[in-house]
Coordinates of C-alpha atoms in Angstrom, one line a residue:
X1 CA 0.0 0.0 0.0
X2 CA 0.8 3.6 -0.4
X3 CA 1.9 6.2 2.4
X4 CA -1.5 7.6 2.1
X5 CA -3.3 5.2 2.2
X6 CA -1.2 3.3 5.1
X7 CA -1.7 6.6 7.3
X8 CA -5.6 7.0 6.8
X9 CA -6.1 3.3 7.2
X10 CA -3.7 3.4 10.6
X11 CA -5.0 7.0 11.7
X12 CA -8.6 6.6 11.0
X13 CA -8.0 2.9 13.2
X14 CA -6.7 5.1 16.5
X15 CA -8.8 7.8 15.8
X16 CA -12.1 5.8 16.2
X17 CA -10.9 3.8 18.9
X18 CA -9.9 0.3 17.0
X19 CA -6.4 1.2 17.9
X20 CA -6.8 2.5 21.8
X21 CA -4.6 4.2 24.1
X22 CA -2.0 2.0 24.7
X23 CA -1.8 -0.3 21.9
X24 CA 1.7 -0.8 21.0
X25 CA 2.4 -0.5 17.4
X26 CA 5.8 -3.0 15.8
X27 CA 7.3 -1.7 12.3
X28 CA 6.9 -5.4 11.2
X29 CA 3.7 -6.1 12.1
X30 CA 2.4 -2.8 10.4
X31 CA 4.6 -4.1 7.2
X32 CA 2.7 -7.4 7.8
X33 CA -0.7 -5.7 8.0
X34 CA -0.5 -3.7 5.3
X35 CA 1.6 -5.2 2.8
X36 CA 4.2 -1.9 3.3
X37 CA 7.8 -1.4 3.0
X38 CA 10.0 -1.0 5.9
X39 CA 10.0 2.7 4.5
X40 CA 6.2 3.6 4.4
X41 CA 6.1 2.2 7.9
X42 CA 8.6 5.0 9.1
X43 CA 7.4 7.9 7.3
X44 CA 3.6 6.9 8.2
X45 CA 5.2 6.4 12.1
X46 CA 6.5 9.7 11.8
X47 CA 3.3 11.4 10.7
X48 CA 1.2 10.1 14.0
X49 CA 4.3 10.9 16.2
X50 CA 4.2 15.1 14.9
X51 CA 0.3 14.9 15.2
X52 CA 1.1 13.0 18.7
X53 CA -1.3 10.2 17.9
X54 CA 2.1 8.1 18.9
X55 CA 5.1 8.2 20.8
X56 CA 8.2 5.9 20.6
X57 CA 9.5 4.1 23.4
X58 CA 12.7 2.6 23.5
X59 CA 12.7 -1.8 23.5
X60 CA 9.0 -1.2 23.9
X61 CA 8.0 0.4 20.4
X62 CA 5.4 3.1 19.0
X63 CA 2.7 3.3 21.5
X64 CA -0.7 4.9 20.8
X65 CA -1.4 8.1 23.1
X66 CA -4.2 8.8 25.5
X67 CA -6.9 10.8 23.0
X68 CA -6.5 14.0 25.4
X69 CA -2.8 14.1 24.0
X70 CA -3.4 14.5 20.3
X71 CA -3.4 17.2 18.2
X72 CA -7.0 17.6 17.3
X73 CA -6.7 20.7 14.9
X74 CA -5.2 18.4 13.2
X75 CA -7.4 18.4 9.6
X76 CA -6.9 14.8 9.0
X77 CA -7.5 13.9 12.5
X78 CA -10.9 15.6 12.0
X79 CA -11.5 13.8 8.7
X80 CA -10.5 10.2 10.1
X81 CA -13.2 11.1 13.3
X82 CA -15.7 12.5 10.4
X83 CA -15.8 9.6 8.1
X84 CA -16.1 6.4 11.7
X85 CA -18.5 5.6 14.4
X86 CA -17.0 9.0 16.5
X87 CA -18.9 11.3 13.5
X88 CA -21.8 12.2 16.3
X89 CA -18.9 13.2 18.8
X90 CA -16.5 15.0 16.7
X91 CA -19.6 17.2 15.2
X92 CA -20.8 18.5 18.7
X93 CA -16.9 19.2 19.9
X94 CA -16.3 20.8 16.1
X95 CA -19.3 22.8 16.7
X96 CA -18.7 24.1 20.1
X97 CA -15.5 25.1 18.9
X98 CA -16.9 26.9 15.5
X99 CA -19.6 28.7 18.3
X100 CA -16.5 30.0 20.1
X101 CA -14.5 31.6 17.9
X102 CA -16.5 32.3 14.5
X103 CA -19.1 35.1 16.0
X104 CA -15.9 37.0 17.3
X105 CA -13.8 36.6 14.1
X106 CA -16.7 38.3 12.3
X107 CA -16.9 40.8 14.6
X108 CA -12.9 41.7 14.2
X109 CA -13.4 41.3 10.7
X110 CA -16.2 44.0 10.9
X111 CA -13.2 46.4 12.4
X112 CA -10.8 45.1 10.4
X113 CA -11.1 43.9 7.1
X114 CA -9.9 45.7 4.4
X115 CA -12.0 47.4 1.6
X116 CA -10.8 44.7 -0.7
X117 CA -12.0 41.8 1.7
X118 CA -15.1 43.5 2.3
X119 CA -16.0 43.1 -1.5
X120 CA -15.0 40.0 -1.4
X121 CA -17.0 39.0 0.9
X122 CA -20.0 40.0 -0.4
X123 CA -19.4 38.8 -3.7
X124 CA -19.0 35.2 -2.4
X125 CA -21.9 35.8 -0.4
X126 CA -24.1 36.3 -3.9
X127 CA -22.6 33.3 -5.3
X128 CA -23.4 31.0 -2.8
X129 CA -27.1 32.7 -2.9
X130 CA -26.9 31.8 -6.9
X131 CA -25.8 27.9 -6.4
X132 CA -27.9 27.5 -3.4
X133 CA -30.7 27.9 -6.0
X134 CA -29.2 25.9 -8.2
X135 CA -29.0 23.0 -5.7
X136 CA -25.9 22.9 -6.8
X137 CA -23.7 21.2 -3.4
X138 CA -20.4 21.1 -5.0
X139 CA -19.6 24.5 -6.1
X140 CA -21.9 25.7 -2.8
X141 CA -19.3 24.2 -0.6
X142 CA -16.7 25.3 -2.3
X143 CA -17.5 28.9 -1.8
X144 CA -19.0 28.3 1.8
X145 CA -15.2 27.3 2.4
X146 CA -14.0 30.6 0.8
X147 CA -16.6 32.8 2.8
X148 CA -15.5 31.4 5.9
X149 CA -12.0 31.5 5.2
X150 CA -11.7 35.0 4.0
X151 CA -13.9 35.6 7.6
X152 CA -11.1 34.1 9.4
X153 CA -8.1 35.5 7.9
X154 CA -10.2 39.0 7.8
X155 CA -10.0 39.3 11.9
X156 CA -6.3 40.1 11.6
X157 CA -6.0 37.4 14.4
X158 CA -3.4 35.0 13.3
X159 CA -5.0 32.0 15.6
X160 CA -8.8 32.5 13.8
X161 CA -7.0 32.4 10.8
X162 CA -5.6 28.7 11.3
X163 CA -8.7 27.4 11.9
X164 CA -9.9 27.9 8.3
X165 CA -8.8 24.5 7.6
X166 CA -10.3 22.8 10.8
X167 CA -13.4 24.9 9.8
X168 CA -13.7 23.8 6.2
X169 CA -12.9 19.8 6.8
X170 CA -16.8 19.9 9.1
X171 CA -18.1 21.9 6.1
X172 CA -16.6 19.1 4.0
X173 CA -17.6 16.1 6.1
X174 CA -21.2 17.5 6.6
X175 CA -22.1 17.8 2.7
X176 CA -19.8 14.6 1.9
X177 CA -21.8 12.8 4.7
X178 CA -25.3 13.8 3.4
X179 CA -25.9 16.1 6.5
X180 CA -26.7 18.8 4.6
X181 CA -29.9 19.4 3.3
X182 CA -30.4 18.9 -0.3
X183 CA -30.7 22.7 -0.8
X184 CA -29.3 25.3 1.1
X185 CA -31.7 26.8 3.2
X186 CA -32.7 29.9 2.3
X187 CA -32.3 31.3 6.2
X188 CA -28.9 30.1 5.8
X189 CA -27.5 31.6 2.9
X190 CA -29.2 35.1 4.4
X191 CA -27.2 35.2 7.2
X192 CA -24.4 34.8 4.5
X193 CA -25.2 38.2 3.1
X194 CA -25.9 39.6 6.5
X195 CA -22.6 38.7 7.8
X196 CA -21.5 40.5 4.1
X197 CA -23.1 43.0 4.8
X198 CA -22.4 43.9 8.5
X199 CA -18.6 43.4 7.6
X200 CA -19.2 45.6 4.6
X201 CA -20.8 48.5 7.1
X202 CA -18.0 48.1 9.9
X203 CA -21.2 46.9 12.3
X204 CA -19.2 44.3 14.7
X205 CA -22.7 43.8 17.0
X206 CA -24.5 43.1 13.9
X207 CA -21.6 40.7 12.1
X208 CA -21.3 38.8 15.2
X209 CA -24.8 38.0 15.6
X210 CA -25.6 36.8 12.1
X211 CA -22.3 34.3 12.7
X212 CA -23.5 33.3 15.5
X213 CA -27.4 32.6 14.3
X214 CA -24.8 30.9 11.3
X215 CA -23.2 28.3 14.0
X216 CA -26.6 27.5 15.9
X217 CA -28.2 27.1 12.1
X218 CA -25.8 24.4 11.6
X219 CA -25.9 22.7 14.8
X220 CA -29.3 22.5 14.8
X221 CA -29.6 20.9 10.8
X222 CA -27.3 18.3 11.9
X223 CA -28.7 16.9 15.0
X224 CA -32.0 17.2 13.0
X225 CA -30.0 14.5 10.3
X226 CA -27.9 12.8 12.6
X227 CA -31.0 11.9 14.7

């Protein structure tokens, strides 16, 4: 097998508990489980070990970690948890996390953001109104990544800003997992141009409202599916 698929295969096993805490991983019988050079093994090792799923122990081996220990902003962490049994789990903690920190990035992006972003914003905010009506999921998600992105980098806060990509893998694992409705609600994509808007006007009470109706919106559509 391939690196990439050795690590999803191997990550997505710890990740959703086949693997637990504990579990001592051998370079052999990895090579022996899936058919991977000595090499793969080491380089897929090394991966877990920076996102601390593992550690190395001398004369003992690689050892999986206790979940509080990993790095769980880790995108393909998220994914691996997304795609297995901890789906219900990881939503609710992604969530809480998204209800944090989104409603006061688009306020500091309301202070913020440059005249440039600002039209930005609102022009992605009328394409996602025009494929929403299209039912057209793909090329929604796509720019529901680029709205929230932009968002995030627009706060001038550094830390926001990395959390585009944690943000975009549960925008990704919702419509790849069918928890999204089969058209964009129509209250949704509002609050879209509202956040526009408010960012537009420099109104950091009104932007952080909509973002947060945005969150609660979300939440609430997928305990609605995952029910």
């Amino acid at each position: 097998m391939r690196h990439e698929q050795v690590l999803d295969a191997l990550g997505a096993a710890i990740a959703n508990g086949e693997l637990p805490p504990g579990t001592v991983l051998r370079s052999e019988e990895l090579q022996e489980r899936f058919g991977a050079s000595r090499t793969v093994a080491r380089e897929v090792v090394r991966v877990l070990e920076t996102m601390r799923l593992t550690s190395s122990k001398r004369r003992v081996g690689v050892i999986v970690r206790e979940a509080a220990e990993w790095n769980h902003y880790d995108p393909r962490l998220i994914r691996w948890q997304l795609d297995g049994p901890a789906r219900p789990a990881a939503l609710a903690t992604l969530n809480e996390l998204r209800s944090a920190i989104e409603p006061c990035a688009a306020r500091y992006a309301a202070l913020r953001a440059t005249p440039e972003e600002r039209g930005r914003l609102g022009a992605l905010g009328e394409r996602l109104a025009r494929t929403a009506r299209a039912r057209d999921l793909r090329t929604f998600l796509e720019f529901d990544i680029a709205f929230h992105d932009l968002l995030l980098g627009a706060s001038r806060n550094p830390m926001f800003a990395q959390l585009s990509e944690v943000v975009a893998e549960v925008l990704t694992g919702r419509t790849g997992h069918g928890l999204m409705p089969p058209e964009p609600q129509p209250d949704a994509v509002a609050l879209h141009l509202e956040v526009a808007a408010a960012v537009a006007a420099g109104d950091a009470d009104r932007a952080e409202r909509a973002m947060r109706d945005i969150v609660v919106q979300a939440r609430d559509e997928i305990a609605a599916l995952v029910e």
